[in-house]
Short mmCIF file of C-alpha atoms in Angstrom, two decimals:
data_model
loop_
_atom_site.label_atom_id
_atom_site.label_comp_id
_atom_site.label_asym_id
_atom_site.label_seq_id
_atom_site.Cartn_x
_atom_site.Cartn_y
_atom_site.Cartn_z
CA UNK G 1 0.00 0.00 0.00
CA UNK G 2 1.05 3.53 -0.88
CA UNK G 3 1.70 6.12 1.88
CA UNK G 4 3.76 8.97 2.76
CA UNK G 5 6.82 6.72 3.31
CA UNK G 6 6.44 6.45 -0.71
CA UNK G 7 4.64 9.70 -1.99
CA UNK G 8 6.48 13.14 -0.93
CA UNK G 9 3.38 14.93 0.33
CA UNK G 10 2.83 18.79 0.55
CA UNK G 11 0.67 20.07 2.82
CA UNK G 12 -1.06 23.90 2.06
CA UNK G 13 -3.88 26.06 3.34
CA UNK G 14 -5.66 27.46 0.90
CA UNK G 15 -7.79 30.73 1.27
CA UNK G 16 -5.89 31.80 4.57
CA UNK G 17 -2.47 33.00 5.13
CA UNK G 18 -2.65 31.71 8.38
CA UNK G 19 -1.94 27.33 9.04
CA UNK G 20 -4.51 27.16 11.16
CA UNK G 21 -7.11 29.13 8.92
CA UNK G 22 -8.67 27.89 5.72
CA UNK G 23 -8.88 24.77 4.15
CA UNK G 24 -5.96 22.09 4.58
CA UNK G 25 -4.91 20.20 1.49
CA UNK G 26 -2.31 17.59 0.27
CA UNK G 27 -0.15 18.34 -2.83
CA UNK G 28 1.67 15.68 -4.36
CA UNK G 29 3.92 17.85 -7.22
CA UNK G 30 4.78 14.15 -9.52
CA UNK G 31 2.18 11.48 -9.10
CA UNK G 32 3.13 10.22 -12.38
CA UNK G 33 4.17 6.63 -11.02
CA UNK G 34 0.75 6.33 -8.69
CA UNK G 35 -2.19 4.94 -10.00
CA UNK G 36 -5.45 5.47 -8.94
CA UNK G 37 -5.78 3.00 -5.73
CA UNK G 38 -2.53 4.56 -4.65
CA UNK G 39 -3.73 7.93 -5.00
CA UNK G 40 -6.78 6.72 -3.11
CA UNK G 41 -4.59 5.06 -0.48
CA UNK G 42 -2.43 8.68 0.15
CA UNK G 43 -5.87 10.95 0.08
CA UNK G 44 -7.35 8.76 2.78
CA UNK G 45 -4.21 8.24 5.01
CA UNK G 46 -3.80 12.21 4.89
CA UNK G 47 -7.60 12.39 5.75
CA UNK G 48 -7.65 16.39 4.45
CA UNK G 49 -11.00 16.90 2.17
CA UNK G 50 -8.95 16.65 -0.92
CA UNK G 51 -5.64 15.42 -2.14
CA UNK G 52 -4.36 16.85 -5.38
CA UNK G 53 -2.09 14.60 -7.82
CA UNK G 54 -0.25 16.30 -10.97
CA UNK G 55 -0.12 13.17 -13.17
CA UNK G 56 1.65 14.40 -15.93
CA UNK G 57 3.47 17.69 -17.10
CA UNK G 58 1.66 18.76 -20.01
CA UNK G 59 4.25 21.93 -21.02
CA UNK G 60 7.53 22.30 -18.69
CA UNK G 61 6.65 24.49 -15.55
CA UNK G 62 3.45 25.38 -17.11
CA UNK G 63 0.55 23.08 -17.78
CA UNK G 64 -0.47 20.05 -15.90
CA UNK G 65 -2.88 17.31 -15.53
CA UNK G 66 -4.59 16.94 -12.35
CA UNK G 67 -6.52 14.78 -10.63
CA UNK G 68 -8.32 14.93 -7.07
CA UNK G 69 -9.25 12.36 -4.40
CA UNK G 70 -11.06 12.61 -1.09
CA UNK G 71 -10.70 9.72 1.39
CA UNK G 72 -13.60 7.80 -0.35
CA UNK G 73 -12.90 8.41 -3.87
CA UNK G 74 -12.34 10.99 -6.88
CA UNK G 75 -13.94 13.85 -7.64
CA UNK G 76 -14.33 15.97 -10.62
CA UNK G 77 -12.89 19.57 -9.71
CA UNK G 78 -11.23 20.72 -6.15
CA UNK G 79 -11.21 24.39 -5.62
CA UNK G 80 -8.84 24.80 -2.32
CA UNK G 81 -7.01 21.76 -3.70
CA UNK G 82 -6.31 23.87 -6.91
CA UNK G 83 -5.43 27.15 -5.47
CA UNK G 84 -2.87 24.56 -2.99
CA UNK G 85 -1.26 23.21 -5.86
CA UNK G 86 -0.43 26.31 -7.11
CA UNK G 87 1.03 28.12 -4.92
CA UNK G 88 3.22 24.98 -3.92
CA UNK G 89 4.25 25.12 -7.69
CA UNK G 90 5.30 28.88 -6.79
CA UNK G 91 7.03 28.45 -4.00
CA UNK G 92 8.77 25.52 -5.69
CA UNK G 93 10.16 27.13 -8.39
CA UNK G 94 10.29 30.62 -6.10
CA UNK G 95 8.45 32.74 -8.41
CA UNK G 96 4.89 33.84 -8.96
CA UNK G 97 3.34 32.76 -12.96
CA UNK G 98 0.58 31.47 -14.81
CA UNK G 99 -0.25 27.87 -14.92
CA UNK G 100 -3.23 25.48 -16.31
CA UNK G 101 -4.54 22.39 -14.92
CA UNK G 102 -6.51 20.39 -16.98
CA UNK G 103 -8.88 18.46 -14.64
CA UNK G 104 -11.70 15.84 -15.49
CA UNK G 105 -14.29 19.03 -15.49
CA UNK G 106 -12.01 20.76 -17.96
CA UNK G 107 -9.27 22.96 -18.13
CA UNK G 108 -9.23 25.59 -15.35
CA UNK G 109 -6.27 28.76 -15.81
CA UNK G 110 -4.55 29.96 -12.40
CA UNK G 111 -2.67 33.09 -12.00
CA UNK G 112 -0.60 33.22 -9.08
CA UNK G 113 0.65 36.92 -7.84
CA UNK G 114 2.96 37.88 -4.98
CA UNK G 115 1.93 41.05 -2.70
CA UNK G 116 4.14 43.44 -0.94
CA UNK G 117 4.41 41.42 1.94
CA UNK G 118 5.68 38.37 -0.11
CA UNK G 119 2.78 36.28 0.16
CA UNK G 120 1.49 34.54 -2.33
CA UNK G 121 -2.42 34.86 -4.06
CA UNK G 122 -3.74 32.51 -6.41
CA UNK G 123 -6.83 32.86 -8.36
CA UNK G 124 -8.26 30.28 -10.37
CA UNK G 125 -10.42 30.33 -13.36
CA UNK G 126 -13.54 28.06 -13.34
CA UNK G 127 -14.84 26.00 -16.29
CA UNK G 128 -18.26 27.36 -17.58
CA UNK G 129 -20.82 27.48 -15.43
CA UNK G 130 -24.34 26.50 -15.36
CA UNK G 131 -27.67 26.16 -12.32
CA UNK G 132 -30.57 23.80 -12.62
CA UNK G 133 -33.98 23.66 -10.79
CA UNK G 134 -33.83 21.60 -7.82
CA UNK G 135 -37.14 19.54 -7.10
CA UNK G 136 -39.20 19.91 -3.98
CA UNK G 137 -38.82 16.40 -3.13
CA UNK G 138 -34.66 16.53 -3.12
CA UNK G 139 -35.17 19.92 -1.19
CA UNK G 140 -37.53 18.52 1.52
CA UNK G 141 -35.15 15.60 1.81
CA UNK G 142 -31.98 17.97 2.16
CA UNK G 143 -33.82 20.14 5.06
CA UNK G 144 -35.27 16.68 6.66
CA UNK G 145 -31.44 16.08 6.62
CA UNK G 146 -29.75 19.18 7.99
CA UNK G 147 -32.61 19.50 10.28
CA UNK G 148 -33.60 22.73 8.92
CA UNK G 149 -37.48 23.70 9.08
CA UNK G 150 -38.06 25.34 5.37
CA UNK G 151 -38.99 28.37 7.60
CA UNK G 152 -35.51 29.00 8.22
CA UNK G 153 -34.91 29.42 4.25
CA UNK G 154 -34.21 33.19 2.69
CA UNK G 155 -36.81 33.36 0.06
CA UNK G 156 -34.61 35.71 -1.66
CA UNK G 157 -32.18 32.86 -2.65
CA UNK G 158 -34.23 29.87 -3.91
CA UNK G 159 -32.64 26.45 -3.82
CA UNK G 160 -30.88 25.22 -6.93
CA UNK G 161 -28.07 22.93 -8.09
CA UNK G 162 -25.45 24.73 -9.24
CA UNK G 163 -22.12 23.79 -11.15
CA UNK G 164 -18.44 25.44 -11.61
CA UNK G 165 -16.61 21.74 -12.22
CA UNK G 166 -18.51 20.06 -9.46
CA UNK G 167 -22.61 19.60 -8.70
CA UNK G 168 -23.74 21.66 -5.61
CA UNK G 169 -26.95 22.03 -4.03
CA UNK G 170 -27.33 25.99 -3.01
CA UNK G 171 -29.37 26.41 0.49
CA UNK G 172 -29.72 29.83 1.88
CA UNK G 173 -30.51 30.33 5.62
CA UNK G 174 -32.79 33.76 7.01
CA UNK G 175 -30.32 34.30 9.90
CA UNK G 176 -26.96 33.57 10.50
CA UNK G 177 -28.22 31.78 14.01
CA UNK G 178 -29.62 29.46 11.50
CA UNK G 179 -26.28 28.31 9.75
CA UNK G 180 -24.15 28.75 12.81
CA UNK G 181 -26.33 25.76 14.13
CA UNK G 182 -25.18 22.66 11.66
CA UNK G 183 -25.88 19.04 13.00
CA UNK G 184 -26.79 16.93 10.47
CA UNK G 185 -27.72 13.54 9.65
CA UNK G 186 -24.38 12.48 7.50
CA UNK G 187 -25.40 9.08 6.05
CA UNK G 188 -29.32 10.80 4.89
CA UNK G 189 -27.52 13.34 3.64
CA UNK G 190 -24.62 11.43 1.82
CA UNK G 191 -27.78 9.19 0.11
CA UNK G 192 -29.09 12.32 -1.20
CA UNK G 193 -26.05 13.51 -2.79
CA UNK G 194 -24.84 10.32 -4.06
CA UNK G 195 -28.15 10.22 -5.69
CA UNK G 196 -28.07 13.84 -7.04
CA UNK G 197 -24.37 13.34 -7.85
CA UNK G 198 -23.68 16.65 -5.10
CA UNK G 199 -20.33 17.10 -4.12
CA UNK G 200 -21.28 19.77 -1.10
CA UNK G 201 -24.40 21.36 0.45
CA UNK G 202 -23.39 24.49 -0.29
CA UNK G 203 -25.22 26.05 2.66
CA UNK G 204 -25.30 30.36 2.75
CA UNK G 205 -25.92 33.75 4.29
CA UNK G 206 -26.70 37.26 3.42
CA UNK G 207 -24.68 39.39 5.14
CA UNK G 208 -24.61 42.50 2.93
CA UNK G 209 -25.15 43.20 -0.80
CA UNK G 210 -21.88 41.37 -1.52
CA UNK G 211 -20.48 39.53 1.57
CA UNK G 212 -21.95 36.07 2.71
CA UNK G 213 -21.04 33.66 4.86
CA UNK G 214 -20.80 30.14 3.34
CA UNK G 215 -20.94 25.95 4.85
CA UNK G 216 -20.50 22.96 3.03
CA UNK G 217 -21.03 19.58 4.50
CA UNK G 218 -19.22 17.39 2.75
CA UNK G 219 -20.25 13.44 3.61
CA UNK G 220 -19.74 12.23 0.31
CA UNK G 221 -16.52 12.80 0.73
CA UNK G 222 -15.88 11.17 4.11
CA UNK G 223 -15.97 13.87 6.31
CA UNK G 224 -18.64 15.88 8.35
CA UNK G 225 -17.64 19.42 6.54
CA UNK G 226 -15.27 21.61 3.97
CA UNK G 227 -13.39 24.74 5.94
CA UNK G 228 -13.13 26.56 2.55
CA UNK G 229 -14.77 25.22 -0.70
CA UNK G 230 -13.34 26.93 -3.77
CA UNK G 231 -15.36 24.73 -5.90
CA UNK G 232 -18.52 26.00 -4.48
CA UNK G 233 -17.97 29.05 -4.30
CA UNK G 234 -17.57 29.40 -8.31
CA UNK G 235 -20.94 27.29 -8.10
CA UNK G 236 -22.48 30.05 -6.04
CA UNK G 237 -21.20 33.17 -7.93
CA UNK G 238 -22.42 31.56 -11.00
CA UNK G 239 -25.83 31.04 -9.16
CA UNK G 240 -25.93 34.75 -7.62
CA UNK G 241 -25.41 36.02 -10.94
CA UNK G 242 -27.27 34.05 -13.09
CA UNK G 243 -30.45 34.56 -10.59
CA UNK G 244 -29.82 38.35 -10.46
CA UNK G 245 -28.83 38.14 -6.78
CA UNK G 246 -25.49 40.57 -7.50
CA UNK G 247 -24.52 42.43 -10.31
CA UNK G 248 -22.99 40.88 -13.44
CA UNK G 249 -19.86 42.65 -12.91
CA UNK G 250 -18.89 42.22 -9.45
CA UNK G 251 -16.49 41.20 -6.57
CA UNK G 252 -18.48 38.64 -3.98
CA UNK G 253 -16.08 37.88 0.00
CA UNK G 254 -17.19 34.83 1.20
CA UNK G 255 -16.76 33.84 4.77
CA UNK G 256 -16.00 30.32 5.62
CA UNK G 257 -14.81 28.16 8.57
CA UNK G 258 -15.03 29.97 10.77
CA UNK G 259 -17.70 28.13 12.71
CA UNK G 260 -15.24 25.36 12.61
CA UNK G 261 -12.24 27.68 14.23
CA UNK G 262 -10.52 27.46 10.68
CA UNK G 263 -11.83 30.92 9.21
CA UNK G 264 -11.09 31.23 5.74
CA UNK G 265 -11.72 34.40 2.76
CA UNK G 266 -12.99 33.66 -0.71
CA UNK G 267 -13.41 36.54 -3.16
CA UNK G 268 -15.43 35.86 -6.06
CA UNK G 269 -14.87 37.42 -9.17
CA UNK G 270 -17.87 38.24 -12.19
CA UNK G 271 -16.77 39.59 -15.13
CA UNK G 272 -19.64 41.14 -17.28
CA UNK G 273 -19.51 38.92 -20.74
CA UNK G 274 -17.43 36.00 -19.68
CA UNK G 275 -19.18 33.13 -17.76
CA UNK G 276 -16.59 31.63 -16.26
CA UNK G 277 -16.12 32.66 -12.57
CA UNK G 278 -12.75 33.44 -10.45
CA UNK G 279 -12.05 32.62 -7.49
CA UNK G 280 -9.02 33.65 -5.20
CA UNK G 281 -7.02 33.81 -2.10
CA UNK G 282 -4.13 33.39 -0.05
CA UNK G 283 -2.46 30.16 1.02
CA UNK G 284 0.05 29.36 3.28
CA UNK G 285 2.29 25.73 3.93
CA UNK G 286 1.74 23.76 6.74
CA UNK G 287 4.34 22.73 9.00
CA UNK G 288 4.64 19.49 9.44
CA UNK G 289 4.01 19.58 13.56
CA UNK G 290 0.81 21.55 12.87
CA UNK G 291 -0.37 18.87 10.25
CA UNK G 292 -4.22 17.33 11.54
CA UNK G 293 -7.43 16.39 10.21
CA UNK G 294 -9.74 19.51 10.95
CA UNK G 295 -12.60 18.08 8.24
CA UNK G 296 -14.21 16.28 10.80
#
């Protein structure tokens, strides 16, 4: 079996400068002699929300392909595990640049810029988006499971499954008493989202015209909940927009983690005649002694 006596593993916070903030991910820069049940065997031992493998250098230093597991199995498109990977390629070869995964979703840019401090931002480029009705059935069942009356809903922000590389069903609590509170039934929830093919619940709040606060269980993935969900996030800018929720052209912060003590900053970018959504942040690497399992 495969494990980190084998596979140099990296390990990065994305969407916080801080270790402790954010969303903890593994990086493994040449995963070109792992197949898949070892790449299975490394995300699970690690026990983060997502691994990321480059499997092959496409153009030297420049383009990759990519691939993402969770302890229970692959998954289409990683946001935090994208934004990880590239700033580990940055810091590898000590210089900000462009790069371009190409990812079972499709093939997803990253820019990666260094501030005036010296720390390093990357902001990734999602595939097209798109949102679909959800039914009231799959809606009832996803409140039965969260425990959420469907009084506790915003009617501003009606539920729908949204998409950015990865399927996620958009929930929007009244209050943020109401997402603060998240105790859910994991394997009634996991059924539902197997069956919808849902990576995350991605669960939200108002806060202002342009700042929300964002939580996405994550039981299909083997643990209880994401600190910082990149993927979603491009899900839910698409879905903002799209509904006429926030201007076409416009720059979304999202809050997350920090009702797990991991807080976490997402900005979303819309760009008026271009689908695609960005999303950014900073990242830091994890030292070794600090390295844990804060998904669950």
């Amino acid at each position: 079996m495969t494990s980190f006596t084998d596979t140099e593993v990296l390990r990065y916070t994305a969407f916080s400068a801080d270790p402790e903030g954010g969303n903890p991910a593994g990086v493994v820069l040449d995963a070109a002699g792992l197949d898949d049940a070892a790449m299975l065997a490394v995300a699970a031992e690690l026990g983060y929300s997502e691994t990321a493998f480059l499997t092959e250098e496409l153009e030297p230093g420049r383009a990759f392909t990519v691939r993402y597991f969770s302890p229970q199995g692959e998954v289409s498109f990683c946001g935090h595990a994208t934004v990880a990977t590239a700033l580990a390629l940055a810091e590898h070869r000590g210089r900000p640049g462009d790069v371009v995964f190409e990812t079972r979703a499709g093939t997803v840019p990253v820019r990666v810029t260094r501030g005036d401090d010296g720390a390093y931002r990357a902001t990734l480029t999602s595939v097209e988006p798109h949102t679909e009705d959800a039914t009231g059935e799959d809606v009832a069942e996803a409140l039965a499971a969260l425990d959420w009356p469907a009084a506790d809903l915003d009617p501003a922000f009606p539920p729908r499954i949204a998409y950015a590389g990865a399927r996620h069903l958009v929930l929007a609590a009244a209050t943020r008493e109401r997402l603060a509170r998240l105790s859910y039934d994991f394997e009634r929830l996991a059924a539902l989202m197997r069956r919808l093919d849902l990576t995350t619940v991605q669960l939200v709040w108002r806060e202002d015209a342009t700042t929300f606060h964002v939580r996405d269980p994550f039981p299909v993935g083997g643990v209880v909940e994401d600190p910082a969900t990149g993927a979603a996030a491009a899900a839910f800018g698409a879905y903002a927009r799209e509904l006429g929720l926030v201007p076409g052209q416009s720059v979304l912060t999202l809050h997350q983690g920090d009702d797990m003590g991991r807080p976490g900053v997402l900005t979303v970018e819309l760009h008026a005649g271009d689908a695609r959504i960005r999303v950014g942040g900073t990242g830091a690497r994890i030292p070794e002694k600090a390295a844990g399992h804060p998904n669950t």
